[in-house]
CSV table of C-alpha atoms in Angstrom, one decimal:
chain,number,residue,atom,x,y,z
A,1,UNK,CA,36.1,154.1,63.6
A,2,UNK,CA,38.7,155.5,66.0
A,3,UNK,CA,41.1,158.4,65.4
A,4,UNK,CA,44.4,159.5,66.9
A,5,UNK,CA,46.8,162.3,66.2
A,6,UNK,CA,50.4,161.3,65.5
A,7,UNK,CA,52.4,164.5,65.0
A,8,UNK,CA,51.1,166.4,62.0
A,9,UNK,CA,49.0,163.5,60.7
A,10,UNK,CA,45.7,162.0,61.7
A,11,UNK,CA,45.4,158.2,62.0
A,12,UNK,CA,42.0,156.6,61.6
A,13,UNK,CA,41.2,152.9,62.3
A,14,UNK,CA,38.2,152.3,60.0
A,15,UNK,CA,37.6,148.5,60.3
A,16,UNK,CA,37.0,147.1,56.7
A,17,UNK,CA,38.4,150.4,55.2
A,18,UNK,CA,41.7,149.8,57.0
A,19,UNK,CA,44.1,152.0,58.9
A,20,UNK,CA,44.3,155.4,57.2
A,21,UNK,CA,46.8,158.2,57.5
A,22,UNK,CA,45.6,161.8,56.7
A,23,UNK,CA,48.1,164.6,56.5
A,24,UNK,CA,47.3,168.3,56.8
A,25,UNK,CA,47.7,168.8,53.1
A,26,UNK,CA,44.8,166.4,52.4
A,27,UNK,CA,46.9,163.4,51.4
A,28,UNK,CA,45.4,160.1,52.5
A,29,UNK,CA,47.4,156.9,52.7
A,30,UNK,CA,46.3,153.3,53.5
A,31,UNK,CA,48.7,151.9,56.1
A,32,UNK,CA,46.9,148.6,56.7
A,33,UNK,CA,44.5,146.8,54.3
A,34,UNK,CA,41.1,146.5,56.0
A,35,UNK,CA,40.3,143.3,54.1
A,36,UNK,CA,43.2,141.6,56.0
A,37,UNK,CA,43.3,143.4,59.3
A,38,UNK,CA,40.1,145.4,59.9
A,39,UNK,CA,41.6,147.6,62.7
A,40,UNK,CA,39.1,148.8,65.3
A,41,UNK,CA,41.2,151.2,67.3
A,42,UNK,CA,44.6,152.9,67.1
A,43,UNK,CA,47.0,154.4,69.7
A,44,UNK,CA,50.4,156.1,69.6
A,45,UNK,CA,53.0,155.3,72.3
A,46,UNK,CA,56.5,156.7,72.2
A,47,UNK,CA,56.2,157.5,68.5
A,48,UNK,CA,55.1,153.9,67.6
A,49,UNK,CA,51.7,153.2,66.2
A,50,UNK,CA,49.6,150.3,67.5
A,51,UNK,CA,46.3,148.9,66.4
A,52,UNK,CA,43.8,146.4,67.7
A,53,UNK,CA,41.4,144.2,65.8
A,54,UNK,CA,39.4,141.3,66.9
A,55,UNK,CA,41.8,139.0,68.7
A,56,UNK,CA,45.1,140.8,68.5
A,57,UNK,CA,47.2,143.9,69.3
A,58,UNK,CA,49.6,144.9,66.6
A,59,UNK,CA,52.7,147.2,66.2
A,60,UNK,CA,52.8,149.0,62.9
A,61,UNK,CA,56.1,149.0,60.9
A,62,UNK,CA,57.2,150.5,57.6
A,63,UNK,CA,55.7,147.6,55.6
A,64,UNK,CA,52.6,146.8,57.7
A,65,UNK,CA,52.4,145.0,61.0
A,66,UNK,CA,55.9,144.1,62.3
A,67,UNK,CA,54.7,142.4,65.4
A,68,UNK,CA,51.5,141.3,67.2
A,69,UNK,CA,50.2,139.6,70.3
A,70,UNK,CA,46.9,137.8,71.1
A,71,UNK,CA,44.3,139.6,73.1
A,72,UNK,CA,42.4,136.9,75.0
A,73,UNK,CA,38.8,136.4,74.0
A,74,UNK,CA,38.9,138.5,70.9
A,75,UNK,CA,36.2,141.1,70.3
A,76,UNK,CA,38.5,144.0,71.2
A,77,UNK,CA,36.7,147.3,71.3
A,78,UNK,CA,39.2,150.1,72.3
A,79,UNK,CA,42.9,150.7,72.7
A,80,UNK,CA,44.6,153.6,74.7
A,81,UNK,CA,48.2,154.4,75.5
A,82,UNK,CA,48.9,155.5,79.1
A,83,UNK,CA,52.4,156.1,80.5
A,84,UNK,CA,54.6,153.3,79.2
A,85,UNK,CA,51.7,150.9,78.6
A,86,UNK,CA,48.9,150.0,76.2
A,87,UNK,CA,45.5,148.9,77.4
A,88,UNK,CA,42.9,147.0,75.3
A,89,UNK,CA,39.3,146.5,76.3
A,90,UNK,CA,37.3,143.3,75.7
A,91,UNK,CA,33.6,142.8,75.0
A,92,UNK,CA,33.6,139.2,76.1
A,93,UNK,CA,31.7,138.8,79.4
A,94,UNK,CA,33.7,135.8,80.5
A,95,UNK,CA,37.1,137.5,80.0
A,96,UNK,CA,38.9,140.3,81.9
A,97,UNK,CA,37.5,143.8,81.4
A,98,UNK,CA,40.9,145.1,80.1
A,99,UNK,CA,44.3,143.8,79.1
A,100,UNK,CA,47.6,145.6,79.7
A,101,UNK,CA,50.7,145.4,77.5
A,102,UNK,CA,54.1,146.9,77.4
A,103,UNK,CA,55.4,148.8,74.3
A,104,UNK,CA,57.2,145.6,73.4
A,105,UNK,CA,53.8,143.8,73.3
A,106,UNK,CA,54.5,141.9,76.5
A,107,UNK,CA,51.4,141.1,78.6
A,108,UNK,CA,51.2,142.6,82.1
A,109,UNK,CA,49.4,140.6,84.7
A,110,UNK,CA,46.4,142.3,86.4
A,111,UNK,CA,43.6,141.5,88.8
A,112,UNK,CA,40.9,143.1,86.6
A,113,UNK,CA,37.6,141.2,87.0
A,114,UNK,CA,35.6,139.8,84.1
A,115,UNK,CA,33.2,142.2,82.4
A,116,UNK,CA,32.3,143.2,78.9
A,117,UNK,CA,33.8,146.7,78.3
A,118,UNK,CA,33.7,149.3,75.6
A,119,UNK,CA,35.6,152.6,75.8
A,120,UNK,CA,38.7,153.4,77.9
A,121,UNK,CA,39.9,156.7,79.3
A,122,UNK,CA,43.6,157.4,80.0
A,123,UNK,CA,44.4,158.8,83.4
A,124,UNK,CA,47.7,159.2,85.3
A,125,UNK,CA,49.0,155.8,86.1
A,126,UNK,CA,46.3,153.9,84.2
A,127,UNK,CA,42.8,154.0,82.7
A,128,UNK,CA,39.2,154.2,83.6
A,129,UNK,CA,37.3,151.2,82.2
A,130,UNK,CA,33.7,151.3,81.0
A,131,UNK,CA,31.4,148.4,82.0
A,132,UNK,CA,28.5,146.4,80.7
A,133,UNK,CA,27.5,145.8,84.3
A,134,UNK,CA,27.7,149.5,85.1
A,135,UNK,CA,30.6,149.1,87.5
A,136,UNK,CA,33.3,151.7,86.7
A,137,UNK,CA,36.9,150.7,87.5
A,138,UNK,CA,40.2,152.6,87.6
A,139,UNK,CA,43.0,150.3,86.6
A,140,UNK,CA,46.6,150.9,87.8
A,141,UNK,CA,48.6,149.5,84.9
A,142,UNK,CA,52.0,149.3,86.6
A,143,UNK,CA,50.6,147.4,89.7
A,144,UNK,CA,47.9,145.5,87.8
A,145,UNK,CA,45.4,146.4,90.4
A,146,UNK,CA,42.0,148.2,90.2
A,147,UNK,CA,39.6,150.2,92.4
A,148,UNK,CA,36.0,150.9,91.7
A,149,UNK,CA,34.9,154.5,90.9
A,150,UNK,CA,31.8,155.2,93.1
A,151,UNK,CA,29.5,156.2,90.3
A,152,UNK,CA,26.1,154.7,91.2
A,153,UNK,CA,24.6,152.9,88.2
A,154,UNK,CA,23.3,149.6,87.0
A,155,UNK,CA,23.0,150.8,83.4
A,156,UNK,CA,25.6,149.7,80.9
A,157,UNK,CA,28.4,152.4,80.6
A,158,UNK,CA,29.7,152.5,77.0
A,159,UNK,CA,31.9,155.7,77.0
A,160,UNK,CA,34.1,157.4,79.5
A,161,UNK,CA,36.3,160.5,79.3
A,162,UNK,CA,38.6,162.2,81.9
A,163,UNK,CA,39.0,166.0,82.0
A,164,UNK,CA,42.4,167.5,81.2
A,165,UNK,CA,43.0,168.3,84.9
A,166,UNK,CA,41.9,164.7,85.8
A,167,UNK,CA,39.4,166.1,88.4
A,168,UNK,CA,36.3,165.1,86.6
A,169,UNK,CA,35.0,162.0,84.7
A,170,UNK,CA,32.2,162.0,82.1
A,171,UNK,CA,30.2,158.8,82.0
A,172,UNK,CA,28.1,157.9,78.9
A,173,UNK,CA,25.4,155.2,79.3
A,174,UNK,CA,23.4,153.0,77.0
A,175,UNK,CA,20.2,154.7,78.1
A,176,UNK,CA,21.4,158.0,76.8
A,177,UNK,CA,22.4,159.8,80.0
A,178,UNK,CA,25.7,161.5,80.5
A,179,UNK,CA,26.9,162.0,84.1
A,180,UNK,CA,29.8,164.3,85.2
A,181,UNK,CA,31.5,162.9,88.2
A,182,UNK,CA,34.0,164.7,90.5
A,183,UNK,CA,36.9,162.3,91.0
A,184,UNK,CA,38.4,164.3,93.9
A,185,UNK,CA,35.2,164.7,96.0
A,186,UNK,CA,33.8,161.4,94.9
A,187,UNK,CA,30.4,162.7,94.0
A,188,UNK,CA,28.2,163.5,90.9
A,189,UNK,CA,28.3,167.1,89.7
A,190,UNK,CA,25.3,166.7,87.5
A,191,UNK,CA,23.6,164.4,85.0
A,192,UNK,CA,22.3,165.3,81.5
A,193,UNK,CA,18.8,163.9,81.3
A,194,UNK,CA,18.0,160.7,79.4
A,195,UNK,CA,18.0,161.1,75.6
A,196,UNK,CA,16.7,158.1,73.6
A,197,UNK,CA,20.1,157.1,72.0
A,198,UNK,CA,23.0,155.3,73.6
A,199,UNK,CA,26.1,157.4,74.2
A,200,UNK,CA,28.8,155.6,72.1
A,201,UNK,CA,31.8,157.8,72.6
A,202,UNK,CA,33.0,160.8,74.7
A,203,UNK,CA,35.9,163.2,74.6
A,204,UNK,CA,36.7,166.2,76.9
A,205,UNK,CA,37.1,169.5,75.1
A,206,UNK,CA,37.9,173.0,76.5
A,207,UNK,CA,34.1,173.5,76.8
A,208,UNK,CA,33.5,170.2,78.6
A,209,UNK,CA,32.5,166.7,77.5
A,210,UNK,CA,31.5,166.2,73.9
A,211,UNK,CA,29.6,163.0,73.2
A,212,UNK,CA,28.5,161.0,70.2
A,213,UNK,CA,25.1,159.2,70.4
A,214,UNK,CA,23.6,156.5,68.3
A,215,UNK,CA,22.3,157.9,65.0
A,216,UNK,CA,25.4,160.1,64.4
A,217,UNK,CA,24.4,163.0,66.7
A,218,UNK,CA,27.1,165.0,68.4
A,219,UNK,CA,26.3,167.0,71.5
A,220,UNK,CA,28.2,169.0,74.1
A,221,UNK,CA,27.6,170.8,77.4
A,222,UNK,CA,29.5,173.0,79.8
A,223,UNK,CA,30.1,171.2,83.1
A,224,UNK,CA,30.6,174.4,85.0
A,225,UNK,CA,27.0,175.5,84.5
A,226,UNK,CA,24.0,173.7,86.1
A,227,UNK,CA,21.6,171.9,83.7
A,228,UNK,CA,22.9,173.5,80.5
A,229,UNK,CA,21.1,173.4,77.2
A,230,UNK,CA,22.8,170.8,75.0
A,231,UNK,CA,24.2,172.0,71.6
A,232,UNK,CA,23.3,169.5,68.9
A,233,UNK,CA,24.9,168.8,65.5
A,234,UNK,CA,23.8,166.1,63.1
A,235,UNK,CA,24.5,165.2,59.5
A,236,UNK,CA,20.9,164.0,59.1
A,237,UNK,CA,17.6,165.6,60.1
A,238,UNK,CA,18.0,168.4,62.7
A,239,UNK,CA,17.4,167.1,66.3
A,240,UNK,CA,15.3,168.8,68.9
A,241,UNK,CA,17.6,170.2,71.7
A,242,UNK,CA,17.3,168.7,75.1
A,243,UNK,CA,14.9,170.5,77.5
A,244,UNK,CA,16.5,172.8,80.1
A,245,UNK,CA,16.2,171.6,83.7
A,246,UNK,CA,16.5,173.6,86.9
C-alpha cells in the first residue's frame, strides 16, 4: 500500500482493495475498484490525483480514471510528484530505472539507465532513485539527465528518503541496513547496523528517518546522535531493540 495526503483527506493505494479516500471524520470512500485497477502507488500534483498500477499511469477524474498512459515494461512500483512532473519507477531490469511524465500524461525523454528500482524520493528539480544494483541516481526531470549519488554499496537499495532541508539522504537496503548520507559533503554520516529484515520503505520525520522493515516492524533513529538506539514498534510479537554501538 501507498498513502498520500490530499488536503484534509488521506489517499491510500491498496492494490486489490482499490484506491481509498479517508477523511478526518472517519468516512472511507472507494475511488477506484481494486478488482479492475489494483493501484500500487498514488501521488497528488497541482490538485490532481494520479495512480500507477502494473503497466500504466492514470489520472483520476470524478467518475474514475479520466486518462492514462502506458509505463514501459509494466511492474511499476512507486510514483512521486516533483515540481511539475510525475516520476514512476520500474522493477524490470531491462527497462529504464524511472519514467518521467508531465501533468498531462506526456512522457518526458531522459537518459536514465536500465535498472530495476523500487522507491523514489522527491528532491528539488527531480528525484533520487533506488536501485537493484545498488547504484543510487539523482534524476533531473526537466533536463532528463541523471548523476550518481556516491553512496558506496553493492547491496540492493529498496527505499530512499530525503530530509526536509534536502541536506541528507536515508538509504534502506535489502540486507536491513539504513545509511544516512550527507548530500552536501558527499559522505556517510552513519549507518544503522544490519538487521535481518529488508528495509521496504522510508520517510523522514522531524526526529529523523523512520523506516519500515519486512515483517511489519517500524523503527526510527535520530540522525544527529551517533549510533542511537532504535525505537521499535510492531503489531506482532515485540522485537528486540538493536544493540547500541560506539
